[in-house]
Coordinates of C-alpha atoms and ligand atoms in Angstrom, one line a residue:
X1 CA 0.0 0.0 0.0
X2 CA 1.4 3.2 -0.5
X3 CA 2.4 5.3 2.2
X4 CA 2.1 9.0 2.4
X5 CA 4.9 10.8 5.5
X6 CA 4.8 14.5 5.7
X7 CA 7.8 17.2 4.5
X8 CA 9.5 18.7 7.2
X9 CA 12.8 21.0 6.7
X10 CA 13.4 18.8 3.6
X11 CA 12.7 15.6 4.9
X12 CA 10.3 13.1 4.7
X13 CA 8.8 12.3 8.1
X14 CA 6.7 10.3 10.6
X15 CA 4.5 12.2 12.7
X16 CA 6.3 13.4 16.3
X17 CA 3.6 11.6 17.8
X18 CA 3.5 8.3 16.0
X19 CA -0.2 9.0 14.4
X20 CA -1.0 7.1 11.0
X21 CA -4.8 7.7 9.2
X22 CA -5.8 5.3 6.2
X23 CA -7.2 6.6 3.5
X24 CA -9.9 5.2 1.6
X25 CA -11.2 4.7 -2.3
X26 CA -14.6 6.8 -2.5
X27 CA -15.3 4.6 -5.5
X28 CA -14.9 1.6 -3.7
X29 CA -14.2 2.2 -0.1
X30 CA -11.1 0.1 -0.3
X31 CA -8.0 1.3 1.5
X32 CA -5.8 3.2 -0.9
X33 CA -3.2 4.6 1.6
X34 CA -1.3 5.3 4.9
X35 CA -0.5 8.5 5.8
X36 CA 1.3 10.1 9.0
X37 CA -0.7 12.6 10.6
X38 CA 0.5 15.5 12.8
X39 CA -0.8 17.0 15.6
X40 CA 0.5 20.4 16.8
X41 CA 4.2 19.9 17.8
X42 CA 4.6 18.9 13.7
X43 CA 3.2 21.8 12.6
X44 CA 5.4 23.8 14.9
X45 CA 8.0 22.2 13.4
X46 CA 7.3 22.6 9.7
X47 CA 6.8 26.6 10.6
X48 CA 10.4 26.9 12.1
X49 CA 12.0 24.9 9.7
X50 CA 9.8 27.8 7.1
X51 CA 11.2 30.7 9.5
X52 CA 14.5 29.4 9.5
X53 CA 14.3 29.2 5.6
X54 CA 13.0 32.3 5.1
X55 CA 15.5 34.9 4.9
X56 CA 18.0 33.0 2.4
X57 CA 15.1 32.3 0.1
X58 CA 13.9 35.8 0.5
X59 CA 16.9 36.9 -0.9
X60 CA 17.3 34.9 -3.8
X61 CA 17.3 35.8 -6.8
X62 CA 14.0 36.0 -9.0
X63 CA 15.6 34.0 -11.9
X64 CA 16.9 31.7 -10.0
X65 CA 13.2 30.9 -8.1
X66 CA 12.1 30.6 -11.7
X67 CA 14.4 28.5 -12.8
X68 CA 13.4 26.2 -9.8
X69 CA 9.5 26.2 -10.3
X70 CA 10.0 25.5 -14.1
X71 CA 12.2 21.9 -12.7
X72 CA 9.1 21.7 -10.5
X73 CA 6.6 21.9 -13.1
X74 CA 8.8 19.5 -15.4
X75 CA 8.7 17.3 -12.6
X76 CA 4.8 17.2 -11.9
X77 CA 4.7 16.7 -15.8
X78 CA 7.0 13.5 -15.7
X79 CA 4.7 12.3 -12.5
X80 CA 1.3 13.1 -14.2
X81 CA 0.3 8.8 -13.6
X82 CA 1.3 8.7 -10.5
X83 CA -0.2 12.0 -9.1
X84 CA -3.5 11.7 -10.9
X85 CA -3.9 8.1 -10.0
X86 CA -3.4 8.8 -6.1
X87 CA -5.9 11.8 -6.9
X88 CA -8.7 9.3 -8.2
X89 CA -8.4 6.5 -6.3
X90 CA -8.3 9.4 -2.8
X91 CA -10.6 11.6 -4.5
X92 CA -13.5 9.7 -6.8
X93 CA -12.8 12.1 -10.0
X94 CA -12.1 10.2 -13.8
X95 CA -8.3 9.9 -14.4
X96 CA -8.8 11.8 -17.2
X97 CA -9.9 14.5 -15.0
X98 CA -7.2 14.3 -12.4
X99 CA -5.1 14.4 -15.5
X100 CA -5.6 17.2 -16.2
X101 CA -5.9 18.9 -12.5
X102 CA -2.0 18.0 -12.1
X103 CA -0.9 18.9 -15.7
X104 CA -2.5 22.2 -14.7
X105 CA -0.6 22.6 -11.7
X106 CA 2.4 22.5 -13.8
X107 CA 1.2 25.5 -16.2
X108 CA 0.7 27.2 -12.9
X109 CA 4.1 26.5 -12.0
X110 CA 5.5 27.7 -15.1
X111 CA 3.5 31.0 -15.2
X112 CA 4.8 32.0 -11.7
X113 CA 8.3 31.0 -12.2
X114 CA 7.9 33.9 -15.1
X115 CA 6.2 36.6 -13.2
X116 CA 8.2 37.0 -10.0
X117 CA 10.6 38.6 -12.0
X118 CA 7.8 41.2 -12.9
X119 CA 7.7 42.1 -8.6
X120 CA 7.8 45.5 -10.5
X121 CA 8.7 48.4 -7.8
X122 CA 7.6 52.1 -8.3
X123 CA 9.7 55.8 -8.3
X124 CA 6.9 57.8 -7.1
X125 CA 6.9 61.8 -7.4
X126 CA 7.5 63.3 -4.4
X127 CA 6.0 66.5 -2.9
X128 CA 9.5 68.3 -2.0
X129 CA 12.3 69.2 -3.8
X130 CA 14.2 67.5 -1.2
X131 CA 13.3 64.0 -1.1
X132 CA 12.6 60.8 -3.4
X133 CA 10.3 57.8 -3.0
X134 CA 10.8 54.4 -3.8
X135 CA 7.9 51.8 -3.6
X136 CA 9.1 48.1 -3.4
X137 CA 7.6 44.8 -2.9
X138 CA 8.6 42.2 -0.6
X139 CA 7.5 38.7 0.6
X140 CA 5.6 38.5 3.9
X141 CA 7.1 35.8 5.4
X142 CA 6.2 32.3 6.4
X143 CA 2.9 31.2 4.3
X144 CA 0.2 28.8 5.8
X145 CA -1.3 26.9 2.7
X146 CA -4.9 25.1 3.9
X147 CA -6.7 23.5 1.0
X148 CA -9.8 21.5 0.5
X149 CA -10.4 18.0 -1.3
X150 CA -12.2 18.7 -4.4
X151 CA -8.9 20.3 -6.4
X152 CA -6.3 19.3 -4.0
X153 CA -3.6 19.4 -6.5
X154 CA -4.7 22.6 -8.4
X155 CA -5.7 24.7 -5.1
X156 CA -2.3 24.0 -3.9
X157 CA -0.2 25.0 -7.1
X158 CA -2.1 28.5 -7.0
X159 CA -0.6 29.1 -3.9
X160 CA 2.6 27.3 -3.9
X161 CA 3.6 28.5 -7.0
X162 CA 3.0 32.2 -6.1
X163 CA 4.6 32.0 -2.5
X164 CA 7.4 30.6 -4.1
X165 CA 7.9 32.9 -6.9
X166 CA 7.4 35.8 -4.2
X167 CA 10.2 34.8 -2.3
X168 CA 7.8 33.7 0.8
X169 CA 8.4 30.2 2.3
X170 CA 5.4 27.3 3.1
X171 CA 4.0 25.2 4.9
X172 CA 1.2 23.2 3.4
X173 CA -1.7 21.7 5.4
X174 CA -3.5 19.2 2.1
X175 CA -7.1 18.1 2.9
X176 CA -6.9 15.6 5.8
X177 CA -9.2 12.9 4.0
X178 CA -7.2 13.2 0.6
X179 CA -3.8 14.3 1.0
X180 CA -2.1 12.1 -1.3
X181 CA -2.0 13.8 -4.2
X182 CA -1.4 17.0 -3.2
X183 CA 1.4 15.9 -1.1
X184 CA 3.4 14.0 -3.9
X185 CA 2.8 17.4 -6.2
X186 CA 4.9 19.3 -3.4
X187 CA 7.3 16.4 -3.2
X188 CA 7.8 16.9 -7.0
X189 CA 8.5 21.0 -6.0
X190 CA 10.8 19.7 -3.6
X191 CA 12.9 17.9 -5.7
X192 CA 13.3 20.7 -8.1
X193 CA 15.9 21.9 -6.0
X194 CA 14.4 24.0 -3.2
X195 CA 16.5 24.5 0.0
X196 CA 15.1 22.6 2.7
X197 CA 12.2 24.2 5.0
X198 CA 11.5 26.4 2.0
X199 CA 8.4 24.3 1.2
X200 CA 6.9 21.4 4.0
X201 CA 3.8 19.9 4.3
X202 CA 2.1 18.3 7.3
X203 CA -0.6 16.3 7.6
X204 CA -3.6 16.5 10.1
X205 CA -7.1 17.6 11.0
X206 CA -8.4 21.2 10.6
X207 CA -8.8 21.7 13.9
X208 CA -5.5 20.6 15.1
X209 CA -2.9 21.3 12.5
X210 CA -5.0 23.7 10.5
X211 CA -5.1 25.8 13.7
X212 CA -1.8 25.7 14.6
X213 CA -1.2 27.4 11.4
X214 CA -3.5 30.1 12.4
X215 CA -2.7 30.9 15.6
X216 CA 1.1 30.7 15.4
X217 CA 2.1 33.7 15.3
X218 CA 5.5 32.5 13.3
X219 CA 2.7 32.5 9.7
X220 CA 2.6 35.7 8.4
X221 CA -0.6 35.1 6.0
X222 CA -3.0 32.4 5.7
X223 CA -3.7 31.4 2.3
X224 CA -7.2 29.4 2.4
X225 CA -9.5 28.3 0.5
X226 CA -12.7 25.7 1.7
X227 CA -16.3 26.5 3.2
X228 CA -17.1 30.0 4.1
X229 CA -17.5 28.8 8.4
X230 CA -14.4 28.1 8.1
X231 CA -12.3 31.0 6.7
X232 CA -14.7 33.3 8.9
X233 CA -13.1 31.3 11.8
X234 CA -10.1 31.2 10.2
X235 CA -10.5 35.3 9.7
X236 CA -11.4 35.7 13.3
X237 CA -7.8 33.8 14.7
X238 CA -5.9 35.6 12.4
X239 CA -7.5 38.8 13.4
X240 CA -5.6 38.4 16.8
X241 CA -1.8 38.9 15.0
X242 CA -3.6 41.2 12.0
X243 CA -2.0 38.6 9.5
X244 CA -2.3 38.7 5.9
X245 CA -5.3 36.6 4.9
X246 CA -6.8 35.6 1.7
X247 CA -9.9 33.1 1.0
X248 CA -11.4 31.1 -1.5
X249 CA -14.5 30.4 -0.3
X250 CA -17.8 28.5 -1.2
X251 CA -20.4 29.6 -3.9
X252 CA -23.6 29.2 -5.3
X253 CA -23.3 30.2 -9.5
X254 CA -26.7 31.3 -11.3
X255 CA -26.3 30.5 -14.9
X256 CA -28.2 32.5 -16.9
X257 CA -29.8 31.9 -20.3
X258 CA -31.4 34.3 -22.3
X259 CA -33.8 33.9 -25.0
X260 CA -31.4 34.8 -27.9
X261 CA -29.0 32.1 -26.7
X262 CA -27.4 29.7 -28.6
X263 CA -29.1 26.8 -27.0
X264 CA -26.7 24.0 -27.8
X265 CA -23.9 25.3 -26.6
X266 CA -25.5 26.6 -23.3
X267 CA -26.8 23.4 -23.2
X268 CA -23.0 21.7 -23.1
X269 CA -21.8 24.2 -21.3
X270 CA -24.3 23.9 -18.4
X271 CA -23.6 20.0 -18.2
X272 CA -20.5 20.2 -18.2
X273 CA -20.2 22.8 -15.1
X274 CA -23.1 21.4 -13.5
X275 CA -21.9 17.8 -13.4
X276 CA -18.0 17.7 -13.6
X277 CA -16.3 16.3 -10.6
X278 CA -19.7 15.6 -8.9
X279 CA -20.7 19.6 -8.8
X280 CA -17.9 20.0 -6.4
X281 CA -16.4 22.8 -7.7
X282 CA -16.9 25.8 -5.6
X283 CA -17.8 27.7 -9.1
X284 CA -19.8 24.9 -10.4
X285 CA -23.1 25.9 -12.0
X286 CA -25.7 25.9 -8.9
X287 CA -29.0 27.9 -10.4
X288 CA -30.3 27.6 -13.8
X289 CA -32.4 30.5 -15.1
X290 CA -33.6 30.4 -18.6
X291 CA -35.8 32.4 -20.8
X292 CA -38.9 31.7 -20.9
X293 CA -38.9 31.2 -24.7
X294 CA -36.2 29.1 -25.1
X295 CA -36.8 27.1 -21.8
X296 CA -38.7 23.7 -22.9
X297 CA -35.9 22.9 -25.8
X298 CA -33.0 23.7 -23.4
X299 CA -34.3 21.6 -20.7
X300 CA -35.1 18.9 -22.6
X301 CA -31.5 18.9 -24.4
X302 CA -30.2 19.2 -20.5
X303 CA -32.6 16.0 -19.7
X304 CA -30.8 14.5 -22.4
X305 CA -27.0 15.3 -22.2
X306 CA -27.3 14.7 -18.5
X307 CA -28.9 10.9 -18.4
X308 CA -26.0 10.1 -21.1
X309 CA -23.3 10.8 -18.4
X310 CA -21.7 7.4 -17.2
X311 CA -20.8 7.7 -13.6
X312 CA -18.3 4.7 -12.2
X313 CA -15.4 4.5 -10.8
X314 CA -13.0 7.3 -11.9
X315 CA -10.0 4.2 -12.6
X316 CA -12.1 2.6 -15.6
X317 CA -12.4 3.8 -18.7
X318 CA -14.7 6.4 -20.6
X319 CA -16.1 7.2 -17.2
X320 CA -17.5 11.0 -17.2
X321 CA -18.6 11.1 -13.6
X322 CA -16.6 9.0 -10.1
X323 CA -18.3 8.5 -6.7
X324 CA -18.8 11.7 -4.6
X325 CA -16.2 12.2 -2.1
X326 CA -17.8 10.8 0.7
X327 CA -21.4 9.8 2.5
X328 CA -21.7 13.0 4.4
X329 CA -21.9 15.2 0.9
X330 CA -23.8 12.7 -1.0
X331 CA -26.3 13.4 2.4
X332 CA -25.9 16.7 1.8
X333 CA -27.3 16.3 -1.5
X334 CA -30.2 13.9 -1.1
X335 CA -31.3 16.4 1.7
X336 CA -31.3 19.6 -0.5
X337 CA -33.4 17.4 -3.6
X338 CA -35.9 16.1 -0.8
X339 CA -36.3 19.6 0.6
X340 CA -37.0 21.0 -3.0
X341 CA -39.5 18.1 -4.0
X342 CA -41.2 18.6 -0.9
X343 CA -42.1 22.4 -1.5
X344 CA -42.9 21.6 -5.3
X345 CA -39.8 20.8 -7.4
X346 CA -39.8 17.6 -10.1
X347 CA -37.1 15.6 -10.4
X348 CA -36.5 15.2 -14.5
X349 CA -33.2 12.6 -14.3
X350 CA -31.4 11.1 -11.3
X351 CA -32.2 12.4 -8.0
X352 CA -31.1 9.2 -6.8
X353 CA -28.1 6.6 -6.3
X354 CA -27.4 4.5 -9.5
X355 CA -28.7 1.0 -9.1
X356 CA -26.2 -2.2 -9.6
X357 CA -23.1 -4.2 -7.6
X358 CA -20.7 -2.0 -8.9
X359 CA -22.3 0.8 -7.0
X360 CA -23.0 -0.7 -3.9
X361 CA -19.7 0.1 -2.1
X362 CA -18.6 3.7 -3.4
X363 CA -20.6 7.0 -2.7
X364 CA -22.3 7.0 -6.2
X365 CA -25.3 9.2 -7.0
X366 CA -27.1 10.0 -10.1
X367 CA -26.7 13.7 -11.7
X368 CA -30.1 15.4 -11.5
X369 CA -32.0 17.7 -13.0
X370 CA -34.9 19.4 -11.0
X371 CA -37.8 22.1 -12.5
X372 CA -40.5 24.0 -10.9
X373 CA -38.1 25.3 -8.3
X374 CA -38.3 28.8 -6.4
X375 CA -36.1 30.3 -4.0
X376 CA -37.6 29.1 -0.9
X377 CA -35.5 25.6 -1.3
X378 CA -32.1 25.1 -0.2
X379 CA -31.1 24.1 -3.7
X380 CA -31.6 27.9 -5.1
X381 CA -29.7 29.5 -1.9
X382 CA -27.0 27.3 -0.4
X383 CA -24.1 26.0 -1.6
X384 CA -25.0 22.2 -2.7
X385 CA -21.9 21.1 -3.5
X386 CA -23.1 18.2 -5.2
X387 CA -24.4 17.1 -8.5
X388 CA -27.9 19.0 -9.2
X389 CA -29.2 21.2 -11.5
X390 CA -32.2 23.3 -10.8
X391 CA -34.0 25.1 -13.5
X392 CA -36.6 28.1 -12.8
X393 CA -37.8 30.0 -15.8
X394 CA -38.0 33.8 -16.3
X395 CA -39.4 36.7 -18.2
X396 CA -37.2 39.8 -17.2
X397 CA -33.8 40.4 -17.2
X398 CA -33.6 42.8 -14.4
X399 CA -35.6 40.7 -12.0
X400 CA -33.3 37.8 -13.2
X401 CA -30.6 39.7 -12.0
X402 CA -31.6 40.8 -8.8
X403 CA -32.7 37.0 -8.2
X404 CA -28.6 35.9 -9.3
X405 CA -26.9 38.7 -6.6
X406 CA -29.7 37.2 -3.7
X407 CA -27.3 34.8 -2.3
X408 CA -24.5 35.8 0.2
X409 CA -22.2 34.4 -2.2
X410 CA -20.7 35.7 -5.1
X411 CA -17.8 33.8 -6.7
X412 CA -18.9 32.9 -10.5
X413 CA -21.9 34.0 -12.6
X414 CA -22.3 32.6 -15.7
X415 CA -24.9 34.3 -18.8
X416 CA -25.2 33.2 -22.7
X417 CA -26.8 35.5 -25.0
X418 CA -25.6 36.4 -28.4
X419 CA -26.5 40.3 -27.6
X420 CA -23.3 42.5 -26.6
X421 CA -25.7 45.0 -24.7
X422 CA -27.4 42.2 -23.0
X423 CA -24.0 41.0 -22.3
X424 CA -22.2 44.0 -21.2
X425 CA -24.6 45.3 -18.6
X426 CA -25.3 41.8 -17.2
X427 CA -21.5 41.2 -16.4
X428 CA -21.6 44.6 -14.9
X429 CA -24.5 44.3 -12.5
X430 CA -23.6 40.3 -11.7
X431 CA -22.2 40.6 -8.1
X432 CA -19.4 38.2 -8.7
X433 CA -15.7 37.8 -8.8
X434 CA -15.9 36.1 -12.1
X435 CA -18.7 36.3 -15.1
X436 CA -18.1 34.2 -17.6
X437 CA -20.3 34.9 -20.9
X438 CA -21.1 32.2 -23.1
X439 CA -18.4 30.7 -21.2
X440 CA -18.4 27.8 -18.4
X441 CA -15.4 28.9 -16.6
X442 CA -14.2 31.9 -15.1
X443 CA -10.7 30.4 -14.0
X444 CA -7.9 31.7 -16.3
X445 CA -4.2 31.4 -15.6
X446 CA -3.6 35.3 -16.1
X447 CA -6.2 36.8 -14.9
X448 CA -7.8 37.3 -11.0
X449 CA -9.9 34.3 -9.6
X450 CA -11.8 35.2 -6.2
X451 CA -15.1 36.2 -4.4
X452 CA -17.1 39.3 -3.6
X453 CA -19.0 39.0 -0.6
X454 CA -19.0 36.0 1.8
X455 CA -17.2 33.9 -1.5
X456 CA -13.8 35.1 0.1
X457 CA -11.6 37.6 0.1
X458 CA -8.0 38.0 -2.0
X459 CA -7.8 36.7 -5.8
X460 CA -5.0 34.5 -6.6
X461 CA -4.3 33.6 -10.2
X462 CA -2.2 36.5 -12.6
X463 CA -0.2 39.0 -10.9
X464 CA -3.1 39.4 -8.5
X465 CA -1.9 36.5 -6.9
X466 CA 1.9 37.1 -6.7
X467 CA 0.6 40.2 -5.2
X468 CA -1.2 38.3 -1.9
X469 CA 2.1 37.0 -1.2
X470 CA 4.2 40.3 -1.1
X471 CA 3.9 43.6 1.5
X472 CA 4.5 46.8 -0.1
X473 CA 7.6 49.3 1.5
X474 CA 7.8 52.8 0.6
X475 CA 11.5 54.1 0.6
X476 CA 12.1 57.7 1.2
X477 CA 15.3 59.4 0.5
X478 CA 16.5 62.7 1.5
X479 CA 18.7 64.5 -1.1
Ligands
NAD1 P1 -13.3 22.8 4.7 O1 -13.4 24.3 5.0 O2 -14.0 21.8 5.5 O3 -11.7 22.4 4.7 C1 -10.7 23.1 3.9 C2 -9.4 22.9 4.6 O4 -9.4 23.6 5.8 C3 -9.0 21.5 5.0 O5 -7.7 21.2 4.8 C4 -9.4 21.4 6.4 O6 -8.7 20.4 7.1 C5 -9.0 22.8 6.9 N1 -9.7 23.2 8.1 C6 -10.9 22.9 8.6 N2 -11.1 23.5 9.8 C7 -10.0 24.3 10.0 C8 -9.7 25.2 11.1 N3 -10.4 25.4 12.1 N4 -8.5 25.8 11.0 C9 -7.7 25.6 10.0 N5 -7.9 24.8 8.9 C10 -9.1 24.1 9.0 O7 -13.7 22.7 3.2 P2 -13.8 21.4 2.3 O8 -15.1 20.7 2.7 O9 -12.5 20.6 2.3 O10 -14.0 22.0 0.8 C11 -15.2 22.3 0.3 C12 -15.4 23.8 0.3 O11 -14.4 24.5 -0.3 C13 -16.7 24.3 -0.4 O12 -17.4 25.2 0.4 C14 -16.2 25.0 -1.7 O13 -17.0 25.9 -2.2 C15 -14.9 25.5 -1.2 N6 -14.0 25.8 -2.3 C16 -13.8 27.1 -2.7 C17 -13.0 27.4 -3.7 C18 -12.8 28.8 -4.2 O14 -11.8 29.1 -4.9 N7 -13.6 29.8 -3.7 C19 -12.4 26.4 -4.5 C20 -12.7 25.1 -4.1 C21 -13.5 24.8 -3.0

């Protein structure tokens, strides 16, 4: 079995205390793994060994940081099998999938190891004749990395790759229930040739190592991202030193329709968003609202796309959809669908767990499609996290609008209309960090991914994200 330890000043290692976890195959429930888990002595480790680390990589030159993360993502390249078959078999999602998660990682690698050496500075005007001002960037110190289970490869290579590149050093908490993959991408930046206790990871709870993270005062910034509870609690402890924060939070994306849509490709679009990796994407598509006019043939197409989907486990071939990741968010989701059929939905597809052997041990569930929904169910206001899509009908734009920005989320919004004015003063009014029109995705290497409202705080991605990881310094000089 394969056996996961945790990265410590540049060395693999047990936990202090002697703790192992197994991890297990949502797909199958089979044991896929041991891992060592820390409690809070490791973690206090990891962050000295990142202290101690700190000012050496600090100081090293942007090039030369570059020329390290572009090894790294070589590295995760060569590895691709072996990190995206650790991610299935911890995490549920097709190889094909997890595939492409890690290659990903890489790219993200490769952009950051360029643009650290764009840390720009400023030579500000200065209001006397007898002074000069320099503005200069600088990284913040020790990161804290916490990251959730759905993209645990991706989430950590958009803040890994930026901490690096900023000249910060890390320590990584993965997911406790699927650390695996996330842990052998860091192993891969590790053996690119960073010092030791630049980058470490520990393994271990929320609540024990997670917190450690938090409250010791040796992390300068918190880079988080997971359910919105828990980066307000995470905001609240790091109140107490005034670290740096940022947060990627949970969502709940309306995707929007209009009448003068092209309805096939909203159509695959919307399936696609909807469905992939279970719906457990924090920007997955969570609210459907199409014009009234076009609204039978889309649905019906969506009927259709969506019972086509095979759903298995994520190690077999042509599979489109794995298990969910475990029994408490496939509970999740069967509780949301029976709260909406009892105040009036109809379930069109799924809305159920897949009948057969090969689906009696892993956490499988049907992608559904539910109509004659309002606001008043869970569905159209929390985050699901699961694999539903909910379709309410409309007449009016504006109202339409005003219906989308009624959550206290706002991470993606998605619209598809072939009119530019339509277009243009939806992706204004949308209260989101990302609007993708007549597009499913609003994640793009180059350019800031984050949340307005309680969908988090900070962007990474682009220089935005080099940004989270540096503290600005004004230098004044008298002539
Ligand atoms: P979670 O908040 O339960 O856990 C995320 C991470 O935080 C894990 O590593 C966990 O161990 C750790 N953690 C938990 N309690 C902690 C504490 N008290 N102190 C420090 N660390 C703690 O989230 P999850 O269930 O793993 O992930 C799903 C959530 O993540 C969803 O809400 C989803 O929307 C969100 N998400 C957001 C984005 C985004 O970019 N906005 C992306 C992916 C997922």
């Amino acid at each position: 079995m394969h056996r996961s330890k945790m990265l410590i000043d540049g060395k693999l290692v047990n936990s202090v205390a002697g703790k192992v976890a197994t991890i297990y195959n949502p797909a199958t429930k089979e044991p896929v793994a041991e891992v060592s888990v820390g409690v809070r002595i490791d973690a206090q480790l990891a962050l000295d060994a990142a202290r101690i680390a700190f000012p050496k990589w600090s100081e090293t030159h942007s090039q030369q940081r570059g020329d390290i993360l572009h090894e790294a993502a070589r590295l995760v390249r060569q590895r691709v099998e072996e990190i995206a078959t650790l991610l299935t078999c911890e995490q549920g999602k097709p190889l094909k999938d997890s595939r492409r998660e890690v290659l990903s990682s890489a790219d993200v690698l490769d952009y950051y190891a360029e643009e650290g050496k764009r840390n720009f500075g400023q030579w500000v005007p200065a209001a006397s004749q007898g002074s000069r001002s320099l503005v200069v960037k600088q990284p913040i110190g020790v990161a804290a990395i916490i990251t959730p289970w759905n993209l645990p490869v991706d989430l950590m290579a958009w803040k890994v790759g930026p901490a690096l590149a900023a000249g910060c050093t890390v320590v990584a908490k993965p997911p406790s229930l699927a650390p695996l993959a996330a842990t052998a991408f860091i192993r891969a930046v590790n053996d690119a040739g960073v010092p030791p206790g630049v980058v470490n990871v520990v393994h271990g709870s929320g609540s024990v190592v997670g917190a450690e993270l938090v409250e010791n005062p040796v992390s300068r910034k918190i880079a988080f991202t997971g359910e919105t509870a828990t980066g307000r609690w995470i905001m609240e402890k790091a109140a107490r030193h005034i670290k740096r924060v940022s947060l990627e939070l949970g969502g709940q994306s309306p995707f929007i329709v209009c009448s003068d849509a092209s309805v096939d490709k909203a159509v695959s679009a919307c399936v696609q968003r909807a469905f992939s990796n279970m719906g457990q994407i924090c920007i997955s598509v969570n609210r459907i609202y199409v014009a009234e006019e076009v609204a039978e043939e889309f649905t019906s197409k969506l009927v259709d796309r969506t019972m086509k989907l095979k759903v298995g486990n994520g190690l077999e071939p042509g599979i489109d959809l794995g298990p969910m990741f475990s029994e408490p968010m496939r509970q999740k989701t069967e509780e949301h669908i029976a709260d909406a059929v009892q105040k009036g939905a109809r379930v069109l597809c799924g809305g159920h767990k897949p009948e057969g052997e090969e689906y009696e041990n892993g956490f499988f569930f049907l992608p559904t499609v539910l109509e004659n929904v309002d606001h008043s169910m869970r569905v159209m206001r929390e985050e699901t996290f699961g694999p539903v899509a909910p379709i309410m009908h409309f007449e009016d734009l504006d109202e339409v609008i005003s219906l989308a920005n009624g959550t206290e989320y706002g991470l993606a919004a998605y619209i598809f209309t072939n009119d530019l004015t339509t277009a243009i003063k939806a992706a204004e009014r949308l209260e989101a960090g990302g609007v993708g029109i007549n597009v499913n995705n609003v994640a793009e290497i180059q350019a800031p991914f984050g949340g307005w409202k309680q969908s988090g705080l900070g962007r990474e991605l682009g220089h935005y994200g080099l940004d989270e990881y540096l503290e600005v310094k004004h230098i004044r000089f008298g002539l």
